[in-house]
Coordinates of C-alpha atoms and ligand atoms in Angstrom, one line a residue:
M1431 CA -108.2 3.2 -20.8
E1432 CA -108.5 -0.5 -21.4
N1433 CA -105.2 -2.3 -21.9
P1434 CA -105.3 -3.9 -25.4
D1435 CA -103.1 -6.7 -24.1
H1436 CA -105.7 -7.8 -21.5
I1437 CA -107.5 -11.1 -22.0
N1438 CA -111.2 -10.3 -22.5
S1439 CA -112.7 -13.6 -23.3
Y1440 CA -112.3 -17.1 -21.8
V1441 CA -113.9 -20.2 -23.2
I1442 CA -114.2 -23.3 -21.0
L1443 CA -114.9 -26.4 -22.9
G1444 CA -116.8 -29.0 -20.8
G1445 CA -119.4 -28.9 -18.1
G1446 CA -118.3 -31.6 -15.8
T1447 CA -117.0 -31.0 -12.3
A1448 CA -113.8 -29.5 -13.8
G1449 CA -115.7 -27.1 -16.1
W1450 CA -118.0 -25.7 -13.5
M1451 CA -115.4 -25.5 -10.8
S1452 CA -113.1 -23.7 -13.2
A1453 CA -115.8 -21.3 -14.3
A1454 CA -116.8 -20.5 -10.7
I1455 CA -113.2 -19.8 -9.7
L1456 CA -112.5 -17.7 -12.8
A1457 CA -115.8 -15.8 -12.4
R1458 CA -115.0 -15.1 -8.7
A1459 CA -111.5 -13.9 -9.6
L1460 CA -112.7 -11.7 -12.4
E1461 CA -116.0 -10.5 -11.0
H1462 CA -115.0 -6.8 -11.1
T1463 CA -113.8 -6.8 -14.6
D1464 CA -115.6 -7.0 -17.9
A1465 CA -114.0 -10.3 -19.0
Q1466 CA -116.4 -12.6 -20.7
I1467 CA -116.5 -16.3 -19.6
T1468 CA -118.3 -18.9 -21.6
V1469 CA -118.8 -22.5 -20.8
I1470 CA -119.6 -25.0 -23.5
E1471 CA -121.2 -28.3 -22.6
S1472 CA -122.1 -31.1 -25.0
P1473 CA -125.7 -32.3 -25.2
H1474 CA -124.3 -35.7 -26.3
V1475 CA -121.4 -36.4 -23.9
P1476 CA -122.3 -36.9 -20.3
S1477 CA -119.8 -36.0 -17.6
V1478 CA -118.0 -38.9 -15.9
G1479 CA -120.4 -38.6 -13.0
V1480 CA -118.1 -39.9 -10.3
G1481 CA -115.8 -37.9 -8.0
E1482 CA -117.7 -37.6 -4.8
A1483 CA -115.1 -37.7 -2.0
T1484 CA -112.9 -34.7 -1.3
I1485 CA -110.1 -33.5 1.1
P1486 CA -110.3 -30.6 3.5
S1487 CA -109.2 -28.0 0.9
I1488 CA -112.8 -28.2 -0.5
I1489 CA -113.8 -26.0 2.5
D1490 CA -111.2 -23.5 1.5
L1491 CA -112.7 -23.5 -2.0
L1492 CA -116.2 -22.8 -0.6
N1493 CA -114.7 -19.9 1.4
Y1494 CA -113.0 -18.5 -1.6
L1495 CA -116.2 -18.7 -3.6
N1496 CA -118.1 -17.1 -0.7
I1497 CA -120.4 -20.1 -0.6
S1498 CA -122.1 -21.0 2.7
Q1499 CA -121.1 -24.5 3.8
I1500 CA -124.6 -25.0 5.3
D1501 CA -126.2 -24.2 2.0
F1502 CA -123.8 -26.3 -0.1
V1503 CA -124.1 -29.3 2.2
S1504 CA -127.9 -29.2 2.1
Q1505 CA -128.2 -28.8 -1.6
T1506 CA -125.6 -31.4 -2.7
D1507 CA -126.7 -34.1 -0.3
A1508 CA -123.3 -33.9 1.2
T1509 CA -122.0 -35.7 4.3
F1510 CA -118.9 -34.9 6.3
K1511 CA -115.7 -36.7 5.9
L1512 CA -113.1 -36.9 8.7
A1513 CA -110.9 -39.8 7.5
I1514 CA -110.5 -42.7 5.2
R1515 CA -110.7 -46.2 6.7
F1516 CA -108.5 -48.6 4.9
V1517 CA -109.5 -52.3 5.3
D1518 CA -107.5 -55.3 4.3
W1519 CA -104.7 -53.3 2.7
L1520 CA -101.8 -54.7 4.8
K1521 CA -103.3 -58.2 5.0
Q1522 CA -106.8 -59.5 5.0
G1523 CA -108.4 -58.9 8.4
T1524 CA -106.4 -55.7 9.1
E1525 CA -107.4 -52.1 9.0
Y1526 CA -106.0 -48.6 9.6
W1527 CA -107.1 -45.0 9.4
H1528 CA -105.9 -42.0 7.5
P1529 CA -107.5 -39.1 9.4
F1530 CA -107.6 -35.4 8.5
G1531 CA -106.2 -33.0 11.0
K1532 CA -103.4 -33.5 13.5
I1533 CA -102.5 -36.8 15.2
G1534 CA -101.2 -35.8 18.7
S1535 CA -99.1 -32.7 18.9
Q1536 CA -95.4 -31.9 18.8
I1537 CA -93.5 -32.3 22.0
D1538 CA -90.4 -30.2 22.5
G1539 CA -90.4 -29.4 18.8
I1540 CA -90.3 -33.1 17.8
P1541 CA -93.2 -34.8 15.9
F1542 CA -95.6 -36.7 18.1
Y1543 CA -94.9 -39.7 16.0
Q1544 CA -91.4 -40.0 17.3
H1545 CA -92.5 -40.0 21.0
W1546 CA -95.2 -42.5 20.2
L1547 CA -92.5 -44.7 18.5
K1548 CA -90.4 -44.7 21.7
Q1549 CA -93.5 -45.5 23.8
Q1550 CA -94.4 -48.2 21.3
K1551 CA -91.1 -50.1 22.1
I1552 CA -92.1 -50.3 25.8
D1553 CA -95.9 -50.7 25.5
P1554 CA -97.4 -51.5 22.1
S1555 CA -101.0 -51.1 23.3
F1556 CA -101.4 -47.6 21.8
E1557 CA -102.2 -47.2 18.1
F1558 CA -100.7 -44.1 16.5
T1559 CA -104.1 -42.9 15.3
D1560 CA -105.5 -43.3 18.9
F1561 CA -104.3 -39.8 19.2
S1562 CA -106.3 -38.4 16.3
P1563 CA -109.5 -36.5 17.1
A1564 CA -110.9 -37.4 13.7
V1565 CA -110.4 -41.1 14.4
A1566 CA -112.0 -40.9 17.9
L1567 CA -115.0 -39.2 16.2
S1568 CA -115.2 -41.5 13.2
K1569 CA -115.1 -44.7 15.2
Q1570 CA -118.1 -43.4 17.1
N1571 CA -119.9 -42.0 14.1
K1572 CA -119.7 -38.5 15.5
F1573 CA -119.1 -35.2 13.9
F1574 CA -117.9 -31.9 15.1
I1575 CA -116.7 -28.6 13.5
P1576 CA -114.3 -26.9 15.9
D1577 CA -115.2 -23.5 17.1
P1578 CA -112.0 -21.4 17.2
K1579 CA -113.4 -19.3 20.1
N1580 CA -113.9 -22.4 22.2
P1581 CA -110.9 -24.7 21.8
T1582 CA -111.1 -28.3 23.1
N1583 CA -108.9 -31.4 22.6
L1584 CA -110.9 -32.1 19.4
S1585 CA -110.0 -28.7 17.9
S1586 CA -107.2 -30.0 15.7
T1587 CA -109.5 -32.1 13.6
S1588 CA -110.4 -30.9 10.1
H1589 CA -113.0 -32.1 7.6
A1590 CA -113.9 -32.6 4.0
L1591 CA -117.1 -33.5 2.2
H1592 CA -118.7 -36.4 0.3
F1593 CA -121.2 -35.0 -2.2
D1594 CA -123.4 -35.8 -5.2
A1595 CA -121.2 -34.8 -8.2
S1596 CA -124.2 -34.0 -10.5
K1597 CA -125.7 -31.8 -7.8
V1598 CA -122.4 -30.0 -7.3
A1599 CA -122.3 -29.3 -11.1
Q1600 CA -125.8 -27.9 -10.9
Y1601 CA -125.0 -25.8 -7.8
L1602 CA -121.9 -24.3 -9.4
Q1603 CA -123.7 -23.7 -12.7
K1604 CA -126.3 -21.6 -10.8
Y1605 CA -123.4 -19.8 -9.0
C1606 CA -121.8 -19.1 -12.4
L1607 CA -125.1 -17.8 -13.9
N1608 CA -125.3 -15.3 -11.1
K1609 CA -121.9 -14.1 -12.0
N1610 CA -122.8 -13.6 -15.7
V1611 CA -121.0 -16.6 -17.1
N1612 CA -122.5 -17.5 -20.5
I1613 CA -123.6 -21.1 -21.1
I1614 CA -123.7 -22.8 -24.5
T1615 CA -125.1 -26.3 -25.0
D1616 CA -123.4 -27.4 -28.1
H1617 CA -120.9 -30.0 -29.3
L1618 CA -117.3 -29.1 -30.5
V1619 CA -116.6 -30.6 -33.9
E1620 CA -113.4 -28.9 -35.0
T1621 CA -110.8 -26.5 -33.7
D1622 CA -108.8 -24.0 -35.7
L1623 CA -105.3 -22.9 -34.8
S1624 CA -103.7 -19.5 -35.6
I1625 CA -100.5 -19.3 -37.7
E1626 CA -98.6 -19.1 -34.4
G1627 CA -100.2 -22.3 -33.2
N1628 CA -102.6 -20.9 -30.6
I1629 CA -106.2 -22.0 -30.4
K1630 CA -108.3 -19.6 -32.4
T1631 CA -111.8 -20.8 -33.3
L1632 CA -114.0 -23.6 -32.0
H1633 CA -116.5 -24.9 -34.5
L1634 CA -119.7 -26.2 -32.9
E1635 CA -122.2 -28.7 -34.2
S1636 CA -124.9 -26.0 -34.6
G1637 CA -122.7 -24.2 -37.1
R1638 CA -121.7 -21.6 -34.5
Q1639 CA -118.1 -20.5 -34.4
L1640 CA -116.5 -19.2 -31.2
D1641 CA -113.3 -17.2 -30.9
A1642 CA -111.7 -16.4 -27.6
D1643 CA -108.4 -15.1 -26.2
F1644 CA -107.9 -18.0 -23.8
F1645 CA -109.3 -21.6 -23.6
I1646 CA -109.6 -23.9 -20.6
D1647 CA -109.9 -27.5 -21.6
C1648 CA -112.3 -29.4 -19.3
S1649 CA -113.4 -31.9 -22.0
G1650 CA -112.5 -34.9 -19.8
Q1651 CA -110.3 -37.7 -20.9
K1652 CA -110.7 -36.8 -24.6
A1653 CA -108.6 -33.7 -24.0
L1654 CA -110.0 -32.1 -27.2
L1655 CA -108.0 -28.9 -27.0
I1656 CA -104.8 -29.6 -25.1
G1657 CA -104.4 -33.1 -26.5
K1658 CA -106.2 -33.3 -29.8
A1659 CA -105.8 -29.7 -31.1
L1660 CA -102.5 -28.7 -29.5
R1661 CA -101.0 -32.2 -29.5
V1662 CA -99.5 -32.0 -26.0
G1663 CA -98.5 -35.6 -25.1
Y1664 CA -99.4 -37.6 -22.0
D1665 CA -97.0 -39.3 -19.6
S1666 CA -98.4 -42.7 -18.5
W1667 CA -97.7 -43.8 -14.9
Q1668 CA -99.1 -47.2 -15.4
D1669 CA -95.7 -48.8 -14.6
F1670 CA -96.1 -47.5 -11.1
L1671 CA -99.9 -47.7 -10.8
P1672 CA -101.3 -50.5 -13.0
V1673 CA -104.9 -50.2 -12.2
D1674 CA -106.7 -48.9 -15.2
S1675 CA -110.5 -49.5 -14.8
A1676 CA -113.3 -48.8 -12.4
V1677 CA -116.9 -49.9 -12.1
A1678 CA -119.2 -47.5 -10.2
M1679 CA -122.8 -47.9 -9.0
Q1680 CA -125.1 -46.2 -6.5
T1681 CA -127.0 -48.0 -3.8
E1682 CA -129.6 -46.9 -1.3
K1683 CA -128.6 -44.7 1.7
L1684 CA -126.9 -46.6 4.6
D1685 CA -128.8 -47.1 7.8
I1686 CA -126.0 -45.3 9.7
I1687 CA -124.1 -42.7 7.7
P1688 CA -120.4 -42.8 8.7
P1689 CA -118.3 -39.6 8.6
Y1690 CA -115.6 -41.3 6.6
T1691 CA -114.8 -43.0 3.2
L1692 CA -114.3 -46.7 3.3
S1693 CA -111.6 -48.2 1.1
T1694 CA -111.4 -52.0 1.1
A1695 CA -108.6 -53.8 -0.7
A1696 CA -110.1 -56.4 -2.9
E1697 CA -108.9 -59.3 -5.1
H1698 CA -107.6 -57.2 -8.0
G1699 CA -107.7 -53.7 -6.7
W1700 CA -109.9 -51.9 -4.1
R1701 CA -113.5 -50.8 -3.5
W1702 CA -114.8 -47.5 -2.3
Q1703 CA -117.9 -46.7 -0.3
I1704 CA -118.9 -43.1 -0.2
P1705 CA -121.9 -42.3 2.1
L1706 CA -124.2 -39.5 1.0
Q1707 CA -127.4 -38.2 2.7
N1708 CA -129.7 -39.8 0.2
R1709 CA -127.7 -42.6 -1.3
T1710 CA -124.3 -44.4 -1.3
G1711 CA -121.6 -44.3 -4.0
N1712 CA -119.7 -47.5 -4.6
G1713 CA -116.9 -48.5 -6.9
Y1714 CA -114.3 -51.1 -7.6
V1715 CA -111.0 -49.9 -9.0
Y1716 CA -109.1 -52.8 -10.7
A1717 CA -106.3 -53.8 -13.1
S1718 CA -107.7 -55.2 -16.3
D1719 CA -104.7 -57.4 -16.7
Y1720 CA -106.0 -59.5 -13.8
C1721 CA -109.8 -59.0 -13.9
N1722 CA -112.3 -58.5 -16.7
N1723 CA -115.3 -56.1 -16.5
E1724 CA -117.8 -58.8 -15.9
E1725 CA -115.9 -60.2 -12.9
A1726 CA -115.5 -56.7 -11.5
I1727 CA -119.2 -55.9 -11.9
E1728 CA -120.1 -59.2 -10.2
S1729 CA -117.7 -58.5 -7.3
L1730 CA -119.0 -54.9 -6.8
I1731 CA -122.6 -56.0 -6.9
K1732 CA -121.9 -58.8 -4.4
H1733 CA -120.3 -56.4 -1.9
A1734 CA -122.2 -53.2 -2.4
C1735 CA -125.6 -54.9 -2.4
T1736 CA -125.2 -57.1 0.7
N1737 CA -127.2 -54.7 2.9
S1738 CA -128.4 -52.2 0.4
K1739 CA -130.4 -52.1 -2.9
A1740 CA -128.8 -50.9 -6.2
I1741 CA -130.4 -47.7 -7.5
T1742 CA -128.2 -47.4 -10.7
D1743 CA -126.7 -49.9 -13.1
P1744 CA -123.0 -50.5 -12.8
K1745 CA -121.0 -48.2 -15.1
V1746 CA -117.4 -49.2 -16.3
I1747 CA -114.9 -46.4 -16.7
K1748 CA -111.4 -46.9 -18.2
F1749 CA -108.5 -44.6 -17.5
V1750 CA -104.8 -44.2 -18.0
T1751 CA -103.0 -43.1 -14.8
G1752 CA -100.6 -40.2 -15.6
K1753 CA -100.5 -36.6 -16.5
R1754 CA -100.3 -34.3 -19.5
K1755 CA -96.7 -33.3 -20.3
K1756 CA -97.7 -29.6 -20.0
M1757 CA -100.9 -28.6 -18.3
W1758 CA -100.7 -25.1 -19.7
H1759 CA -99.6 -24.7 -23.3
R1760 CA -99.9 -21.5 -25.4
N1761 CA -103.4 -20.0 -24.8
C1762 CA -104.8 -23.2 -23.4
L1763 CA -104.9 -24.6 -19.8
S1764 CA -106.1 -28.1 -19.2
V1765 CA -108.0 -28.8 -16.0
G1766 CA -109.5 -32.1 -14.6
L1767 CA -109.4 -35.4 -16.5
S1768 CA -108.0 -33.7 -19.6
T1769 CA -104.9 -33.0 -17.5
G1770 CA -104.4 -36.4 -16.0
F1771 CA -105.7 -39.0 -13.6
L1772 CA -104.6 -40.6 -10.4
E1773 CA -106.9 -43.2 -9.0
P1774 CA -109.3 -41.9 -6.3
L1775 CA -107.6 -43.6 -3.4
E1776 CA -107.0 -40.4 -1.6
S1777 CA -109.7 -38.3 -3.3
T1778 CA -107.2 -35.9 -4.9
S1779 CA -108.6 -35.1 -8.3
I1780 CA -111.1 -32.5 -7.3
Y1781 CA -108.4 -30.9 -5.2
L1782 CA -106.1 -30.8 -8.3
I1783 CA -108.9 -29.0 -10.3
M1784 CA -109.1 -26.4 -7.6
R1785 CA -105.3 -26.1 -7.3
A1786 CA -104.9 -25.7 -11.0
M1787 CA -107.4 -22.9 -11.1
L1788 CA -106.4 -21.1 -8.0
N1789 CA -102.8 -21.1 -9.2
F1790 CA -104.0 -19.8 -12.6
V1791 CA -105.9 -16.9 -11.2
Q1792 CA -102.8 -15.8 -9.3
V1793 CA -100.9 -15.5 -12.6
L1794 CA -103.6 -14.5 -15.1
P1795 CA -101.9 -14.2 -18.5
S1796 CA -102.1 -11.4 -21.0
K1797 CA -102.5 -11.9 -24.7
S1798 CA -98.8 -11.8 -25.2
I1799 CA -98.3 -15.1 -23.3
C1800 CA -95.3 -15.1 -21.0
E1801 CA -93.4 -18.4 -21.4
P1802 CA -91.4 -18.2 -18.1
S1803 CA -94.7 -17.8 -16.2
I1804 CA -96.2 -20.8 -17.9
K1805 CA -93.1 -22.8 -17.3
E1806 CA -93.2 -22.1 -13.6
Y1807 CA -96.9 -22.8 -13.4
N1808 CA -96.4 -26.2 -15.0
R1809 CA -93.5 -27.0 -12.7
L1810 CA -95.6 -26.3 -9.6
I1811 CA -98.5 -28.4 -10.7
D1812 CA -96.2 -31.2 -11.9
D1813 CA -94.6 -31.3 -8.4
E1814 CA -98.0 -31.6 -6.8
Y1815 CA -99.0 -34.5 -9.1
N1816 CA -95.7 -36.3 -8.5
S1817 CA -96.0 -36.0 -4.7
I1818 CA -99.6 -37.3 -4.8
R1819 CA -98.6 -40.1 -7.1
D1820 CA -95.9 -41.2 -4.5
F1821 CA -98.3 -41.1 -1.7
I1822 CA -100.8 -43.3 -3.6
V1823 CA -98.0 -45.8 -4.6
L1824 CA -97.1 -46.0 -0.9
H1825 CA -100.5 -47.6 -0.1
Y1826 CA -99.7 -50.5 -2.4
C1827 CA -96.0 -51.0 -2.6
V1828 CA -95.5 -52.1 1.1
T1829 CA -98.5 -54.4 1.2
Q1830 CA -97.9 -57.9 2.7
R1831 CA -100.8 -59.4 0.7
K1832 CA -99.9 -62.3 -1.5
D1833 CA -103.3 -63.9 -2.0
T1834 CA -103.8 -63.1 -5.7
K1835 CA -101.6 -62.3 -8.7
F1836 CA -102.6 -58.7 -8.4
W1837 CA -101.2 -58.4 -4.9
R1838 CA -98.1 -60.5 -5.7
M1839 CA -97.3 -58.2 -8.6
W1840 CA -96.5 -55.4 -6.1
Q1841 CA -93.5 -57.4 -4.7
N1842 CA -91.6 -56.8 -8.0
L1843 CA -93.0 -53.5 -9.2
S1844 CA -90.6 -50.5 -9.4
I1845 CA -91.5 -47.4 -7.5
P1846 CA -90.6 -43.8 -8.3
D1847 CA -87.1 -42.7 -7.2
S1848 CA -88.6 -39.9 -5.1
L1849 CA -90.6 -42.4 -3.1
S1850 CA -87.6 -44.8 -2.7
E1851 CA -85.6 -41.9 -1.3
K1852 CA -88.4 -40.9 1.1
L1853 CA -88.7 -44.4 2.3
A1854 CA -85.0 -44.9 2.8
L1855 CA -84.8 -41.7 4.9
F1856 CA -87.8 -42.7 6.9
K1857 CA -86.6 -46.2 7.6
S1858 CA -83.5 -45.1 9.5
H1859 CA -84.9 -42.7 12.1
G1860 CA -88.5 -42.1 11.1
R1861 CA -87.7 -38.7 9.7
L1862 CA -89.8 -37.2 6.9
Y1863 CA -89.2 -33.8 5.3
K1864 CA -92.0 -31.8 3.8
N1865 CA -91.5 -30.2 0.4
P1866 CA -93.5 -27.1 -0.4
S1867 CA -95.3 -29.1 -3.1
D1868 CA -96.4 -31.9 -0.7
L1869 CA -100.2 -31.9 -0.3
F1870 CA -100.2 -34.5 2.4
S1871 CA -98.8 -33.6 5.8
Q1872 CA -96.2 -35.6 7.8
D1873 CA -99.0 -37.0 9.9
S1874 CA -100.7 -38.3 6.8
W1875 CA -97.5 -40.1 5.7
Y1876 CA -97.0 -41.4 9.3
A1877 CA -100.6 -42.7 9.4
V1878 CA -100.3 -44.7 6.2
L1879 CA -96.7 -45.9 6.9
E1880 CA -97.8 -47.1 10.4
G1881 CA -101.0 -48.5 9.0
M1882 CA -99.0 -50.6 6.6
K1883 CA -96.5 -51.5 9.4
V1884 CA -93.6 -49.8 7.9
R1885 CA -91.5 -48.8 10.9
P1886 CA -88.0 -47.2 11.1
T1887 CA -85.3 -49.2 12.8
S1888 CA -85.1 -46.6 15.5
Y1889 CA -86.9 -43.5 16.7
D1890 CA -85.3 -40.1 16.3
P1891 CA -82.5 -39.8 19.0
L1892 CA -83.6 -36.2 19.7
V1893 CA -86.6 -37.7 21.5
D1894 CA -84.3 -38.7 24.4
R1895 CA -83.9 -35.1 25.4
S1896 CA -87.6 -35.0 26.5
N1897 CA -88.9 -36.1 29.9
F1898 CA -90.2 -39.5 28.9
N1899 CA -91.9 -40.3 32.2
L1900 CA -94.2 -37.3 31.9
I1901 CA -94.9 -38.1 28.2
K1902 CA -95.7 -41.7 29.1
Q1903 CA -98.3 -40.7 31.7
S1904 CA -100.0 -38.4 29.2
F1905 CA -100.6 -41.1 26.6
I1906 CA -103.4 -42.9 28.5
Q1907 CA -105.0 -39.7 29.6
T1908 CA -104.9 -38.1 26.2
K1909 CA -106.4 -41.2 24.5
Q1910 CA -109.2 -41.5 27.1
A1911 CA -110.0 -37.7 27.0
L1912 CA -110.2 -37.7 23.2
W1913 CA -112.6 -40.7 23.2
F1914 CA -114.7 -39.2 25.9
N1915 CA -115.0 -35.8 24.3
A1916 CA -115.8 -37.3 21.0
S1917 CA -118.5 -39.4 22.6
E1918 CA -120.1 -36.2 23.9
T1919 CA -120.6 -34.7 20.5
L1920 CA -123.5 -35.1 18.1
N1921 CA -124.0 -38.1 15.9
H1922 CA -123.0 -37.4 12.3
E1923 CA -126.5 -37.8 11.1
D1924 CA -127.9 -35.5 13.8
Y1925 CA -125.3 -32.9 12.8
L1926 CA -126.5 -33.1 9.2
K1927 CA -130.1 -32.7 10.4
R1928 CA -129.0 -29.6 12.4
I1929 CA -127.5 -28.2 9.2
K1930 CA -130.7 -28.7 7.3
R1931 CA -132.7 -26.9 10.0
A1932 CA -130.2 -24.1 10.1
R1933 CA -130.6 -23.7 6.3
M1934 CA -134.3 -23.5 6.6
V1935 CA -134.1 -20.8 9.3
N1936 CA -131.6 -18.6 7.3
Ligands
FAD2223 C1 -113.7 -44.0 -11.1 C2 -113.4 -42.6 -10.7 C3 -113.7 -42.2 -9.4 C4 -113.4 -40.9 -9.0 N1 -113.5 -40.5 -7.7 C5 -113.1 -39.3 -7.3 C6 -113.2 -38.9 -5.9 O1 -113.7 -39.6 -5.1 N2 -112.7 -37.7 -5.6 C7 -112.1 -36.9 -6.5 O2 -111.6 -35.8 -6.2 N3 -112.1 -37.2 -7.8 C8 -112.5 -38.4 -8.2 N4 -112.5 -38.7 -9.5 C9 -112.1 -37.7 -10.5 C10 -113.3 -36.8 -10.8 O3 -114.4 -37.6 -11.2 C11 -112.9 -35.9 -12.0 O4 -111.7 -35.2 -11.7 C12 -113.9 -34.8 -12.1 O5 -115.2 -35.4 -12.3 C13 -113.6 -33.9 -13.3 O6 -114.0 -34.5 -14.5 P1 -114.0 -33.6 -15.8 O7 -114.9 -32.5 -15.6 O8 -112.6 -33.3 -16.1 O9 -114.5 -34.5 -17.0 P2 -115.9 -35.0 -17.3 O10 -116.8 -35.2 -16.2 O11 -115.7 -36.2 -18.2 O12 -116.6 -33.9 -18.2 C14 -116.2 -33.6 -19.5 C15 -117.1 -32.5 -20.1 O13 -116.7 -32.3 -21.4 C16 -117.8 -32.2 -22.2 N5 -117.5 -32.5 -23.6 C17 -116.9 -33.7 -24.0 N6 -116.8 -33.7 -25.4 C18 -117.3 -32.5 -25.8 C19 -117.5 -31.9 -27.1 N7 -117.1 -32.5 -28.2 N8 -118.1 -30.7 -27.1 C20 -118.5 -30.0 -26.0 N9 -118.3 -30.6 -24.8 C21 -117.7 -31.8 -24.7 C22 -118.8 -33.2 -21.6 O14 -120.1 -32.8 -22.0 C23 -118.6 -33.0 -20.2 O15 -119.4 -31.9 -19.7 C24 -112.8 -40.0 -10.0 C25 -112.7 -40.4 -11.3 C26 -113.0 -41.7 -11.7 C27 -112.8 -42.1 -13.1

């Protein structure tokens, strides 16, 4: 007999990346039940239309949804991403890499970074990321997906995707239709609450009224349910991350499609370049205290259109960095931009959508909402947001740039206590501890810290227990072998062509 306390109907408000990703995850989790899932998207409000770089967890999502990577890559004009290349962040004329996957491997149970640090004091000719397979591949525009049955020295790499956000929305919409998700194109005008304060009825522009047991707010920055109807407040993090604007535009495809995102520090912020199969996404993220929209547009056009023609007009997007005080409140969960926003420096927003929904389907509520379960859910997601925020602040707060007011500002800006503590610990012996909520691995932190030339005063004394002569000899061989094996793999573009052919055959 059906349990009367079960949730039978879910309404997802919004058909942007968050809406369709949430619907797909929910539909997959509930596919053997008779729960009704409905997505409402407005005919008047376009989705934000950016959000095209990801981190490797996107592959886990495809696996969860049982979507073939080959099919997805082909249909969303996706390219592979092995790393982010950061240019001019430390000072103008410098660059460093934040690769996915491992950098070197532990020796005698101690992180490779510590052994490299000791070596560095004797012979500074090796960069830390010289020992990253992803960097060896990226620098040569190569791509490779490791075959678990055939391990090589490139096997510890991992990859993410760059994709066309609107094609991803279409792809997921089709996926949802096949899983019996209802789609309504209509515009929310008003929301009724029940006496207890839960969301009860959505009033749509057409006159239609929609009741449901549970609501997922994917309405973007307007946060129409969690913010406007339920009045859950928003914590701004602008004191730590003062950039509040972006201008985005698309240009033609690059002649050579790199397997990485390019992030270049600019006068009043930074620019992204995201290569897709058929075009390139470009953007300039800036602080409006130092730069107006016209200046930002001019600067983006100048840099993005040097070797490539524009195919869209520049579009300005404003945002407030921060997060909702509670992501889940009563019978409403907020996902995507309605929850919060962290600038796309490490491509984490789509990951946070996925995390929010995968955590949610683990603790699906009943009609009699369980407060302790909501509290724990909110705590876990808060911890993730905080740890990502700290990682993003790190990219700025240790810069040596002083060429504009924007960069000088970072000398005096306060940083979160959690980041100060992490840096203090690191600066003594280079030790980093990973909390369960940390998205980014120790290697990621080491890569950015070293890229920004933040070094501990000394290496971990535990390193002195290892046979350093042997380790020293392996450095040169390892670096050369990685470079050579990477050079033997396919060009990124050839790999993409191979994927297209494989799709046609299947
Ligand atoms: C400049 C910038 C760059 C970014 N780059 C990246 C990146 O590289 N990687 C990454 O992971 N993330 C990135 N993001 C974040 C990413 O774009 C978003 O997390 C993602 O697109 C989710 O957006 P959304 O679906 O929450 O909101 P939106 O895309 O704004 O969608 C909102 C939806 O709500 C609907 N809606 C609004 N009002 C109503 C109404 N009254 N009635 C019915 N429906 C309504 C709209 O029609 C729309 O479908 C970036 C964001 C910005 C601003």
